[in-house]
C-alpha atoms as an extended CHARMM CRD file, in Angstrom:
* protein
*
       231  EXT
         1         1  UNK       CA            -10.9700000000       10.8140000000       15.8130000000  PROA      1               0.0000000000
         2         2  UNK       CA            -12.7930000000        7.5490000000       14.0420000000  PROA      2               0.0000000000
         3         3  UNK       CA            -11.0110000000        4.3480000000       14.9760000000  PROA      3               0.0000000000
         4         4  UNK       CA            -11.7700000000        3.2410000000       11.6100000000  PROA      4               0.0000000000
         5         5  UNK       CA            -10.1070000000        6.2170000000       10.0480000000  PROA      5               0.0000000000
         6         6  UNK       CA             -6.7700000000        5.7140000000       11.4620000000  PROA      6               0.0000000000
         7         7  UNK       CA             -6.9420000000        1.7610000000       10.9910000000  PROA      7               0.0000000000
         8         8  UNK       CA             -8.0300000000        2.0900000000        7.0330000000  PROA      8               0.0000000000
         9         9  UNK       CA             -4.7270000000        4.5250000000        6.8750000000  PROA      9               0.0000000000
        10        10  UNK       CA             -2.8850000000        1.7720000000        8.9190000000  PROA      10              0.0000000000
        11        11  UNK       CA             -3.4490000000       -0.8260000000        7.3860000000  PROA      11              0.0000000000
        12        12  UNK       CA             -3.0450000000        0.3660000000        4.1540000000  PROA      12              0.0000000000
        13        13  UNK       CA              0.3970000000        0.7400000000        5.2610000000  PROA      13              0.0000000000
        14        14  UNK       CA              1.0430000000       -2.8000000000        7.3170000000  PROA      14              0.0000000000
        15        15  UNK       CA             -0.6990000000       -4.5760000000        4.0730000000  PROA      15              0.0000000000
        16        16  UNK       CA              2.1240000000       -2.8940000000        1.6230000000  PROA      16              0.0000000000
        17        17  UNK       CA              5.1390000000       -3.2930000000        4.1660000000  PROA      17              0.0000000000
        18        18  UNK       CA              4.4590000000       -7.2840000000        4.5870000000  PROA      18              0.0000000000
        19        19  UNK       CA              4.0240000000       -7.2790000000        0.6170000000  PROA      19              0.0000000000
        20        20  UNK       CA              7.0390000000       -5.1560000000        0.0230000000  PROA      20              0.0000000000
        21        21  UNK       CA              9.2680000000       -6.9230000000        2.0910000000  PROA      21              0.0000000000
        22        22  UNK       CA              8.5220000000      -10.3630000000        0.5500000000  PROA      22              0.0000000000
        23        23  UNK       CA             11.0150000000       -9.0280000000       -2.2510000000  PROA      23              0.0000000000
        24        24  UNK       CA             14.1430000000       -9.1190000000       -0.2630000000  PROA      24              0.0000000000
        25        25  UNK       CA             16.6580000000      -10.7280000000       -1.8480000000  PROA      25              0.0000000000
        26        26  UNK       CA             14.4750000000      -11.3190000000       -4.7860000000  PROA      26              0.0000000000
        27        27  UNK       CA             14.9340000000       -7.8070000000       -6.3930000000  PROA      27              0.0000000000
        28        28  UNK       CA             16.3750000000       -8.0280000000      -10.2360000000  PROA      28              0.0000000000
        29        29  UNK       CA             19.3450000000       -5.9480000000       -8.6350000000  PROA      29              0.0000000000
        30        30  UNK       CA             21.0910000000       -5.7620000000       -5.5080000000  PROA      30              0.0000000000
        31        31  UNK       CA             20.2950000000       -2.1210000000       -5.0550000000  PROA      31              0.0000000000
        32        32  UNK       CA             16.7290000000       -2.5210000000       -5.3120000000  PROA      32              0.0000000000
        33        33  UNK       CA             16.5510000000       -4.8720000000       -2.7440000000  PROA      33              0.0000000000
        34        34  UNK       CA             17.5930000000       -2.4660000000       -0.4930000000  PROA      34              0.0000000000
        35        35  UNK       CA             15.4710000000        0.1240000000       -1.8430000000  PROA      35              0.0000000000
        36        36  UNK       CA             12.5880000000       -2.0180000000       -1.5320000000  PROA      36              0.0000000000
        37        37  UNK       CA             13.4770000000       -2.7040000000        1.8120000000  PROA      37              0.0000000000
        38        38  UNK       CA             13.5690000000        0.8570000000        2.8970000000  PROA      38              0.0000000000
        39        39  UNK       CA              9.8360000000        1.4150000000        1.4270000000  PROA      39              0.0000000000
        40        40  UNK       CA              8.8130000000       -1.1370000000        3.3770000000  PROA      40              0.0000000000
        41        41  UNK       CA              9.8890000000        0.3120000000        6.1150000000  PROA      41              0.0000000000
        42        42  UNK       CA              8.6810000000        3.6960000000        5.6950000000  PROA      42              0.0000000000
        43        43  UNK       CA              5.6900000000        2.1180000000        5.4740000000  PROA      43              0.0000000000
        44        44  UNK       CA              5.9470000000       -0.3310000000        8.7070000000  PROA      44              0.0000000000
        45        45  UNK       CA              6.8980000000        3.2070000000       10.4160000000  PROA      45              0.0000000000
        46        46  UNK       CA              3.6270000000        4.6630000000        9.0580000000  PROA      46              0.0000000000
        47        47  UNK       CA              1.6040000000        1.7570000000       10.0990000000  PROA      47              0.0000000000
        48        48  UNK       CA              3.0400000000        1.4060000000       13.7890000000  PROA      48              0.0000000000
        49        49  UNK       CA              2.3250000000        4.9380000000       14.7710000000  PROA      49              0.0000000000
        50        50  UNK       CA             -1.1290000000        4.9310000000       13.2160000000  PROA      50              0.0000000000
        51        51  UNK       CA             -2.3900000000        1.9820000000       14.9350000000  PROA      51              0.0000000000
        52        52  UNK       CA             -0.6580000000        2.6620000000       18.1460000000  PROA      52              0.0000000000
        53        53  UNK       CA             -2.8850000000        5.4850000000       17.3510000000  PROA      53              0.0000000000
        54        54  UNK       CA             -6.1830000000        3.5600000000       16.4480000000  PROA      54              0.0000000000
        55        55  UNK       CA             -5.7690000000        1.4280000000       19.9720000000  PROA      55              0.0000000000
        56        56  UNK       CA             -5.4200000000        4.4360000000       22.1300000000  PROA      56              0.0000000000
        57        57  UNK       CA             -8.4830000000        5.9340000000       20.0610000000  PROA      57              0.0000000000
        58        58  UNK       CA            -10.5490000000        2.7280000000       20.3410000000  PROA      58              0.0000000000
        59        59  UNK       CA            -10.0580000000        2.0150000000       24.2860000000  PROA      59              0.0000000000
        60        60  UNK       CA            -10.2520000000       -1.1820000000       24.4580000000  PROA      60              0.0000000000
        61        61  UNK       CA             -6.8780000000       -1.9430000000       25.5600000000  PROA      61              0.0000000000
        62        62  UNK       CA             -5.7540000000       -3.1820000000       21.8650000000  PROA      62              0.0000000000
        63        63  UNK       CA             -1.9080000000       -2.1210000000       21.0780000000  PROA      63              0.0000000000
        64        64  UNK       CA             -0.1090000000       -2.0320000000       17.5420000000  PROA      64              0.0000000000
        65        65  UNK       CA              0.8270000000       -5.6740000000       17.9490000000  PROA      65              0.0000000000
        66        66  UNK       CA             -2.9070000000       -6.9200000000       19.0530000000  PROA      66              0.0000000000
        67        67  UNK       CA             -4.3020000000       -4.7900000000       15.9690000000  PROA      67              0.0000000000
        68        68  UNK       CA             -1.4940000000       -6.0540000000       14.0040000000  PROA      68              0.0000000000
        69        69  UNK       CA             -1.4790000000       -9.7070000000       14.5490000000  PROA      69              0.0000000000
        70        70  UNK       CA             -4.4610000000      -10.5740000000       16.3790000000  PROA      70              0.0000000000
        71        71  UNK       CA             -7.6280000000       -9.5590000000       14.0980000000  PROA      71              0.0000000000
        72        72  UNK       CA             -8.7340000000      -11.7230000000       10.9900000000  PROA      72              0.0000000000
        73        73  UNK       CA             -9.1930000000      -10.8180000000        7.3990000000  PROA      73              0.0000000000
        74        74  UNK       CA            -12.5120000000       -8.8440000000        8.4350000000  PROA      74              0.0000000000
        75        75  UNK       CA            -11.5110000000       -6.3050000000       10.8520000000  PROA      75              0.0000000000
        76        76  UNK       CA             -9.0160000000       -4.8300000000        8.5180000000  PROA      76              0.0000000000
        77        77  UNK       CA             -9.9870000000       -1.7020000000        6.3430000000  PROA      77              0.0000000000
        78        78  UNK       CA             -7.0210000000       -1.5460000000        3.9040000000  PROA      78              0.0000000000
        79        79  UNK       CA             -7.5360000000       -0.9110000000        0.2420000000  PROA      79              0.0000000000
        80        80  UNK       CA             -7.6380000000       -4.5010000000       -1.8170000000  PROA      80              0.0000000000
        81        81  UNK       CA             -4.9260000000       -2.9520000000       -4.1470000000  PROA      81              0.0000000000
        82        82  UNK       CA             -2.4010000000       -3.5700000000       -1.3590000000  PROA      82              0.0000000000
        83        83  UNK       CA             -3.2880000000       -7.0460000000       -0.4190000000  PROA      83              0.0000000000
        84        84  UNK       CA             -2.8580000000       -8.4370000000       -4.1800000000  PROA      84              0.0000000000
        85        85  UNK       CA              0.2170000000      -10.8480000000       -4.8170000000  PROA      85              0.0000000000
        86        86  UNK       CA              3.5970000000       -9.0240000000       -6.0130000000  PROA      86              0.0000000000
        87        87  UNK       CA              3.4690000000      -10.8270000000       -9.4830000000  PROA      87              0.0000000000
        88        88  UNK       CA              6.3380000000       -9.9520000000      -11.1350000000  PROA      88              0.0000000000
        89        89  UNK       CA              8.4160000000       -6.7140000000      -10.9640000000  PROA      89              0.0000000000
        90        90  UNK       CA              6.4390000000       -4.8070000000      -13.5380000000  PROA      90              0.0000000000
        91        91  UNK       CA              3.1400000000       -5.7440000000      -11.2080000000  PROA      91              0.0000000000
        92        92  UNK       CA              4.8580000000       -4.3650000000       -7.8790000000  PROA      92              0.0000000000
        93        93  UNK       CA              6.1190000000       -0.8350000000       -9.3450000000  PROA      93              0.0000000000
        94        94  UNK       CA              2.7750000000       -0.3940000000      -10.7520000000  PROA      94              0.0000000000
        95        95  UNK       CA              0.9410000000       -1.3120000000       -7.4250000000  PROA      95              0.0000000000
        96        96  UNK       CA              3.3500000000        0.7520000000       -5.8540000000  PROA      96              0.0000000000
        97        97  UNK       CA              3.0160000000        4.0690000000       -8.1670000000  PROA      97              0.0000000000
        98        98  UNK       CA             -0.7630000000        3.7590000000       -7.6840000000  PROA      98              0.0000000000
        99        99  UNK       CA             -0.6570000000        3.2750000000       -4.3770000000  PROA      99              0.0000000000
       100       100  UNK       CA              1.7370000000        6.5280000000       -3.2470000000  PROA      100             0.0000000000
       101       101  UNK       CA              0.0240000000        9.1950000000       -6.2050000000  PROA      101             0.0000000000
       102       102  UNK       CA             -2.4260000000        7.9390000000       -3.2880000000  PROA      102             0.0000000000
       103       103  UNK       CA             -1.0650000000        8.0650000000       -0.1060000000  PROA      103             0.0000000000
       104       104  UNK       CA              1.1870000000       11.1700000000       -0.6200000000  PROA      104             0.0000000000
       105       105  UNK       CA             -2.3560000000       13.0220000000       -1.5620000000  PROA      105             0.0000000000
       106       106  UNK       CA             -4.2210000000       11.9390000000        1.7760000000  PROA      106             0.0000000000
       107       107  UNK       CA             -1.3980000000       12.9580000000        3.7690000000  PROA      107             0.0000000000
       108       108  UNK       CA             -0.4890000000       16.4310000000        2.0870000000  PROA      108             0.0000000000
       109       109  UNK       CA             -4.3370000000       16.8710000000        3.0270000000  PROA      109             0.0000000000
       110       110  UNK       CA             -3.8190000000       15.5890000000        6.7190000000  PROA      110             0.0000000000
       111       111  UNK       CA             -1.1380000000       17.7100000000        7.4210000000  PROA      111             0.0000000000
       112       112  UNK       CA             -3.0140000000       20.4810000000        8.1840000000  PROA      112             0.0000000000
       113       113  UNK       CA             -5.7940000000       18.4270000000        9.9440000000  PROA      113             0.0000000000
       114       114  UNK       CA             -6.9470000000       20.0400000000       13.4540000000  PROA      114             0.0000000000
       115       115  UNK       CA             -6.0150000000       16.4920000000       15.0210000000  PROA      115             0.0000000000
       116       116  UNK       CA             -2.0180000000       17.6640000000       15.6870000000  PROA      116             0.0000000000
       117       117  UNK       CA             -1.0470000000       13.7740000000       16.5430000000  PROA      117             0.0000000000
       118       118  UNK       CA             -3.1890000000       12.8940000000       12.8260000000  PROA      118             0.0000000000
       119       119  UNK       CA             -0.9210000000       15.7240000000       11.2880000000  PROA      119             0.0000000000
       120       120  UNK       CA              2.4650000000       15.3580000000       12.5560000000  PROA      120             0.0000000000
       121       121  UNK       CA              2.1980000000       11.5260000000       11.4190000000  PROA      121             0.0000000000
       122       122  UNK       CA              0.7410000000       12.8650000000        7.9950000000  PROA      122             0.0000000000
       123       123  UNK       CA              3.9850000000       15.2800000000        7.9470000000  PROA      123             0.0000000000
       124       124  UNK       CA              6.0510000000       12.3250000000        8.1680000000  PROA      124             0.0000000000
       125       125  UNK       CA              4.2560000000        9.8280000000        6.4170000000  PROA      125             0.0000000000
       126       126  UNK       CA              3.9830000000       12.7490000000        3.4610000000  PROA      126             0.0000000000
       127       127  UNK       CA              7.7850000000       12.8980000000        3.2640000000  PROA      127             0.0000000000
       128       128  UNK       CA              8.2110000000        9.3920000000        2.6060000000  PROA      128             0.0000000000
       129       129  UNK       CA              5.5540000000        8.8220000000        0.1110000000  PROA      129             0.0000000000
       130       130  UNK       CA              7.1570000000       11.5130000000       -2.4330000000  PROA      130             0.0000000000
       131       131  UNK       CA             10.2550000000        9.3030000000       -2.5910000000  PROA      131             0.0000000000
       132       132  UNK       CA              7.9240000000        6.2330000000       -2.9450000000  PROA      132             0.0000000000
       133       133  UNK       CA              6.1270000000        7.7850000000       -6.1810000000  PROA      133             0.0000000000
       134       134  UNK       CA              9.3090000000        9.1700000000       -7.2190000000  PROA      134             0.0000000000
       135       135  UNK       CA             11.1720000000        5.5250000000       -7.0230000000  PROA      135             0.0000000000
       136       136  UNK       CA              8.2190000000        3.9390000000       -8.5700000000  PROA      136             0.0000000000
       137       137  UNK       CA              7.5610000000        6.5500000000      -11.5600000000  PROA      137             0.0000000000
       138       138  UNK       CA             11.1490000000        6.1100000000      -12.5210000000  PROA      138             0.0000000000
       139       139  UNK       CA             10.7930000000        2.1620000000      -12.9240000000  PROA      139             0.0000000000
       140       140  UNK       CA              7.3500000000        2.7530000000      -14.2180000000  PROA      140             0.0000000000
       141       141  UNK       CA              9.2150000000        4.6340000000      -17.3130000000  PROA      141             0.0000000000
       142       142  UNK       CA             12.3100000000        2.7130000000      -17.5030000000  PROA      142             0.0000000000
       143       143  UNK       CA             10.1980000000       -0.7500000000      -18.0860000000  PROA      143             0.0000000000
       144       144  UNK       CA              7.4740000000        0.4430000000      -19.8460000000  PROA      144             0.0000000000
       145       145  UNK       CA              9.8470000000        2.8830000000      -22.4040000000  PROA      145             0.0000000000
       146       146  UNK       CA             12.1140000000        0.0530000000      -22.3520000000  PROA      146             0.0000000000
       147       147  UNK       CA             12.6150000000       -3.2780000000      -24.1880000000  PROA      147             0.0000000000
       148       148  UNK       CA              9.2010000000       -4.8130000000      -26.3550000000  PROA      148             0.0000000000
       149       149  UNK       CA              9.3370000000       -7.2900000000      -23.1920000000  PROA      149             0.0000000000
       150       150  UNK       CA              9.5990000000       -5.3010000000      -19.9820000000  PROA      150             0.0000000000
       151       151  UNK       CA              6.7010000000       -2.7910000000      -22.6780000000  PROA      151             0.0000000000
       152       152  UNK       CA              4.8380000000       -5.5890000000      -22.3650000000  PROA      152             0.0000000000
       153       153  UNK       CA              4.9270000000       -6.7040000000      -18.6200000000  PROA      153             0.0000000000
       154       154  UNK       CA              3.6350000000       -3.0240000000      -17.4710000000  PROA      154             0.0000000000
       155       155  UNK       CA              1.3270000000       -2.3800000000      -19.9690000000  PROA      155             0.0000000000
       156       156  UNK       CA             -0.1610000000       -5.8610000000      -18.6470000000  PROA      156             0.0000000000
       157       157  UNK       CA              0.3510000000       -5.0600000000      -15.0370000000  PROA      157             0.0000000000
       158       158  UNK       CA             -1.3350000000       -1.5670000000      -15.6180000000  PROA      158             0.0000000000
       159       159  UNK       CA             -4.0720000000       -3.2830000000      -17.3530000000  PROA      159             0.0000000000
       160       160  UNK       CA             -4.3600000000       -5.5970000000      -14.1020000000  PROA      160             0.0000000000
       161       161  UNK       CA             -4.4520000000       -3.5330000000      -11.6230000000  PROA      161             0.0000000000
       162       162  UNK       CA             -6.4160000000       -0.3580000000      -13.0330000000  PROA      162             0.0000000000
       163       163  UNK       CA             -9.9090000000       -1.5390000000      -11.8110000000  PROA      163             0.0000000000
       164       164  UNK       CA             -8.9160000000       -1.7390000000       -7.9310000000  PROA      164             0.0000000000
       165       165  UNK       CA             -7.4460000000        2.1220000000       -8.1760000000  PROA      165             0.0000000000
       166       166  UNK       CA            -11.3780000000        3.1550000000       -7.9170000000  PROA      166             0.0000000000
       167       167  UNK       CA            -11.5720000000        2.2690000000       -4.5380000000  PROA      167             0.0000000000
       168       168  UNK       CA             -8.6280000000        4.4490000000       -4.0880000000  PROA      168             0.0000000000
       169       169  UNK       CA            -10.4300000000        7.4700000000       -5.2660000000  PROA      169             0.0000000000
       170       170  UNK       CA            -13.6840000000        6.5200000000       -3.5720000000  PROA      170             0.0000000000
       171       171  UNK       CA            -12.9810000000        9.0340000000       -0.3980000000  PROA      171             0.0000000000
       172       172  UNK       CA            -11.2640000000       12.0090000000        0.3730000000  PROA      172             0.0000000000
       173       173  UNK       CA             -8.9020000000       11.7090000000       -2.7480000000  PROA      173             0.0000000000
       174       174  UNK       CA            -10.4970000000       12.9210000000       -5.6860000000  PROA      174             0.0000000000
       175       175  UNK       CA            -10.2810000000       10.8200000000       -9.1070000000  PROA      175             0.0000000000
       176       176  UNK       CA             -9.1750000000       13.9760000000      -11.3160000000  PROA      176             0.0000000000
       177       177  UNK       CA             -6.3290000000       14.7230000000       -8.5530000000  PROA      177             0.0000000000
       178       178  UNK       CA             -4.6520000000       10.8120000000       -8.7730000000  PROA      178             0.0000000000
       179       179  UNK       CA             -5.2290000000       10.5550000000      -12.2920000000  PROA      179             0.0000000000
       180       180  UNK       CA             -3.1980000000       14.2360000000      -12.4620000000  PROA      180             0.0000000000
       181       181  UNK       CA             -0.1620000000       12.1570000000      -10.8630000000  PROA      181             0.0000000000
       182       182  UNK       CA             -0.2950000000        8.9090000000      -12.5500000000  PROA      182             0.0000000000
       183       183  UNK       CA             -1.5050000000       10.1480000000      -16.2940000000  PROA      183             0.0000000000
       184       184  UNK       CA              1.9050000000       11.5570000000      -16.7200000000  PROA      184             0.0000000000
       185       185  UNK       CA              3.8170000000        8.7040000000      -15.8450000000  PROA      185             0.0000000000
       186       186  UNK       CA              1.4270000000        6.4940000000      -17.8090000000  PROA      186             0.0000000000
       187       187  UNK       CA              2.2620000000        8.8820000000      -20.8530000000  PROA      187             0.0000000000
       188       188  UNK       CA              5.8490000000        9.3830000000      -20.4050000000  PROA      188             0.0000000000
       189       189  UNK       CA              6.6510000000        5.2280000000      -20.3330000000  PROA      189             0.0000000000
       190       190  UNK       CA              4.5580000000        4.8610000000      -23.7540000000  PROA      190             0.0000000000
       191       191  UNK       CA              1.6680000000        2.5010000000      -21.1610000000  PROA      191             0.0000000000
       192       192  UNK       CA             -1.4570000000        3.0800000000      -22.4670000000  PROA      192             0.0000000000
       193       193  UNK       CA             -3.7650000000        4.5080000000      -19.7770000000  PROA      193             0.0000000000
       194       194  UNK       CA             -7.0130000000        1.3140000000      -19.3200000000  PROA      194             0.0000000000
       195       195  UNK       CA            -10.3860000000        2.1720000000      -20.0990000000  PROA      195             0.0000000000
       196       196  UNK       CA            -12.3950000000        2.5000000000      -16.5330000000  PROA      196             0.0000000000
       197       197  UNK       CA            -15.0630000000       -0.2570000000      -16.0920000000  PROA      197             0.0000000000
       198       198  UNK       CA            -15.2360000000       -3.1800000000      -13.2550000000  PROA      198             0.0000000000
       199       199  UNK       CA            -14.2670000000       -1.8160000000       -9.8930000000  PROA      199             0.0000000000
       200       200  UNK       CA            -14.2530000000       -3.9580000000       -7.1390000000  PROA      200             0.0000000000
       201       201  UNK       CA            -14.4700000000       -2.3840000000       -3.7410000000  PROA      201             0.0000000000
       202       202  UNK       CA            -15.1970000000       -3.7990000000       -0.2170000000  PROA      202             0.0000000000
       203       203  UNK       CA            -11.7820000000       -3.6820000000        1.8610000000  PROA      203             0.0000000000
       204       204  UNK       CA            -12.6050000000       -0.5120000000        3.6050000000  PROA      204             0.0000000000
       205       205  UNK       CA            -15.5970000000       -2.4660000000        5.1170000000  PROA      205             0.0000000000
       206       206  UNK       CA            -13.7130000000       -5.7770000000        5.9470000000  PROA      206             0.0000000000
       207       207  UNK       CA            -14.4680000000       -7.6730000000        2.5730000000  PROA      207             0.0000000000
       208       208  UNK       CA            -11.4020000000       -9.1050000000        1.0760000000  PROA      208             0.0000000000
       209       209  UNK       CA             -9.6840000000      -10.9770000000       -1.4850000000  PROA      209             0.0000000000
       210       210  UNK       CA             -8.7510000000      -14.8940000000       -0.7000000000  PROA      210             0.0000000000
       211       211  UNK       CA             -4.9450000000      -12.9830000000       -1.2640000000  PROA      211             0.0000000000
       212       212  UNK       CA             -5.3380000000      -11.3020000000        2.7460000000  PROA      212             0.0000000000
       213       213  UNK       CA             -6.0310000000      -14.6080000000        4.8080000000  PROA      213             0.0000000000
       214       214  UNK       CA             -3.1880000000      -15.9480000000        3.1080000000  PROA      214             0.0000000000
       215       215  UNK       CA             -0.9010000000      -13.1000000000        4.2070000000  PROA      215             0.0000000000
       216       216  UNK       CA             -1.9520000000      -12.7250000000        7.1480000000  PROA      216             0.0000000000
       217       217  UNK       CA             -1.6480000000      -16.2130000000        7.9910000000  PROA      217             0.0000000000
       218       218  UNK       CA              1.8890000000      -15.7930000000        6.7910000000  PROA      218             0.0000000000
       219       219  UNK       CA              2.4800000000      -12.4230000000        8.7720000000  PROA      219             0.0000000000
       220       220  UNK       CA              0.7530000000      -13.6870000000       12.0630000000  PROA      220             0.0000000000
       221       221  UNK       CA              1.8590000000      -16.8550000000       12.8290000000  PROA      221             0.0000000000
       222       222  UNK       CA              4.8690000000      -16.2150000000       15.2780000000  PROA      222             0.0000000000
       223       223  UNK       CA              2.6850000000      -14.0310000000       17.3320000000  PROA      223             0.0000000000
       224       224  UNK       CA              0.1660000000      -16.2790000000       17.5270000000  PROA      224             0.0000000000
       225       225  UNK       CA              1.9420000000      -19.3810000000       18.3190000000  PROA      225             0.0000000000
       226       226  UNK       CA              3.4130000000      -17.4940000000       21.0990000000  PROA      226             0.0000000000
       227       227  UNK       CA              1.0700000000      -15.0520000000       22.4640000000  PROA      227             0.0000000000
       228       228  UNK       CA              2.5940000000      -12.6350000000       25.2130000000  PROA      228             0.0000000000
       229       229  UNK       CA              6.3540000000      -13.7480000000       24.3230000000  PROA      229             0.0000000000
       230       230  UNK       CA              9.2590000000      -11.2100000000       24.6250000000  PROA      230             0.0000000000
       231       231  UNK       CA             12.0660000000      -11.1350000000       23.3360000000  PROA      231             0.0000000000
């Protein structure tokens, strides 16, 4: 198993948890703060087991929480889509549905991988990511089919985002499949699906937005400060 394989599907996963879970208690409702919270999660859950995963794989004595809090911007390998600010609401259900017509294709593939640790995480991670899509499709519709306003906020964060989906679709998930997901959605909330054009790429190779050093200066500072503490 390729270290970097594991850590581009872990980080992925840490990059949208510590994104996610900037919206507690700053939901529009009390319920989705919870909800959000959950994702976030699922998606912490995802990303511990898969770089427990990449340390073991790597040898080098690295653990989740070295891998987690102790490289810089340019050892990670998660998508740039991930690593983008949360904007407004509109901007984090879109990021969200993009990101999960994603995931839940790569791990539906990974289940039946000939790596059995790879696929039973898959199997799990798979689970999670339908209810991800499914949360975010529904808000997806509900702004966009909504008032002229909330139209207008996620036909604009649609428009924003569309150009880093490409590097979503740059591997082992096929354009035509995620565009088979999301279309629909796009359709059914009256958005207006962007014309494909600039598509900025890099985080799979460790070249980032300004956004990551930011957050991970945020998400790494504890750990830092006090290397080796326990609680």
């Amino acid at each position: 198993m390729n270290v970097d394989y594991l850590l581009q599907l872990g980080d992925d996963a840490l990059i949208a948890a510590q994104r996610l879970a900037e919206w507690h208690a700053s939901s529009p409702e009390m319920e989705e703060d919870v909800a959000l919270a959950n994702i976030a999660l699922d998606q912490l859950g995802a990303a511990r087991l898969l770089l427990s995963y990449a340390g073991e794989v790597e040898g080098l004595g690295r653990d989740e929480d070295a891998l987690a809090y102790l490289r810089d911007d340019r050892e990670f390998r998660n998508c740039l889509l991930v690593e983008l600010p949360n904007g407004d609401f509109a901007v984090t259900m879109a990021k969200l549905l993009f990101l999960s017509a994603y995931q839940l294709r790569r791990y539906t593939a990974l289940v039946g991988h000939p790596d059995e640790r790879l696929a039973a995480i898959a199997g799990k991670a798979r689970k999670e990511s339908a209810y991800h899509l499914d949360h975010s499709a529904q808000w997806t519709i509900r702004l966009g089919d909504g008032t002229e306003e909330s139209h207008r906020r996620m036909q604009d964060a649609v428009d924003e985002l569309w150009p880093y989906t490409h590097e979503l679709t740059a591997g082992e998930v096929s354009r035509a499949d995620w565009l088979a997901t999301v279309e629909p959605v796009l359709a059914e909330a009256t958005v207006e699906r962007p014309a494909d054009g600039w598509a900025p790429a890099g985080g799979r190779t460790g070249v980032h937005t300004e956004h990551l050093s930011y957050l991970l200066a945020e998400m790494q500072v504890v750990h830092r400060a006090h290397p080796g503490a326990r609680w």
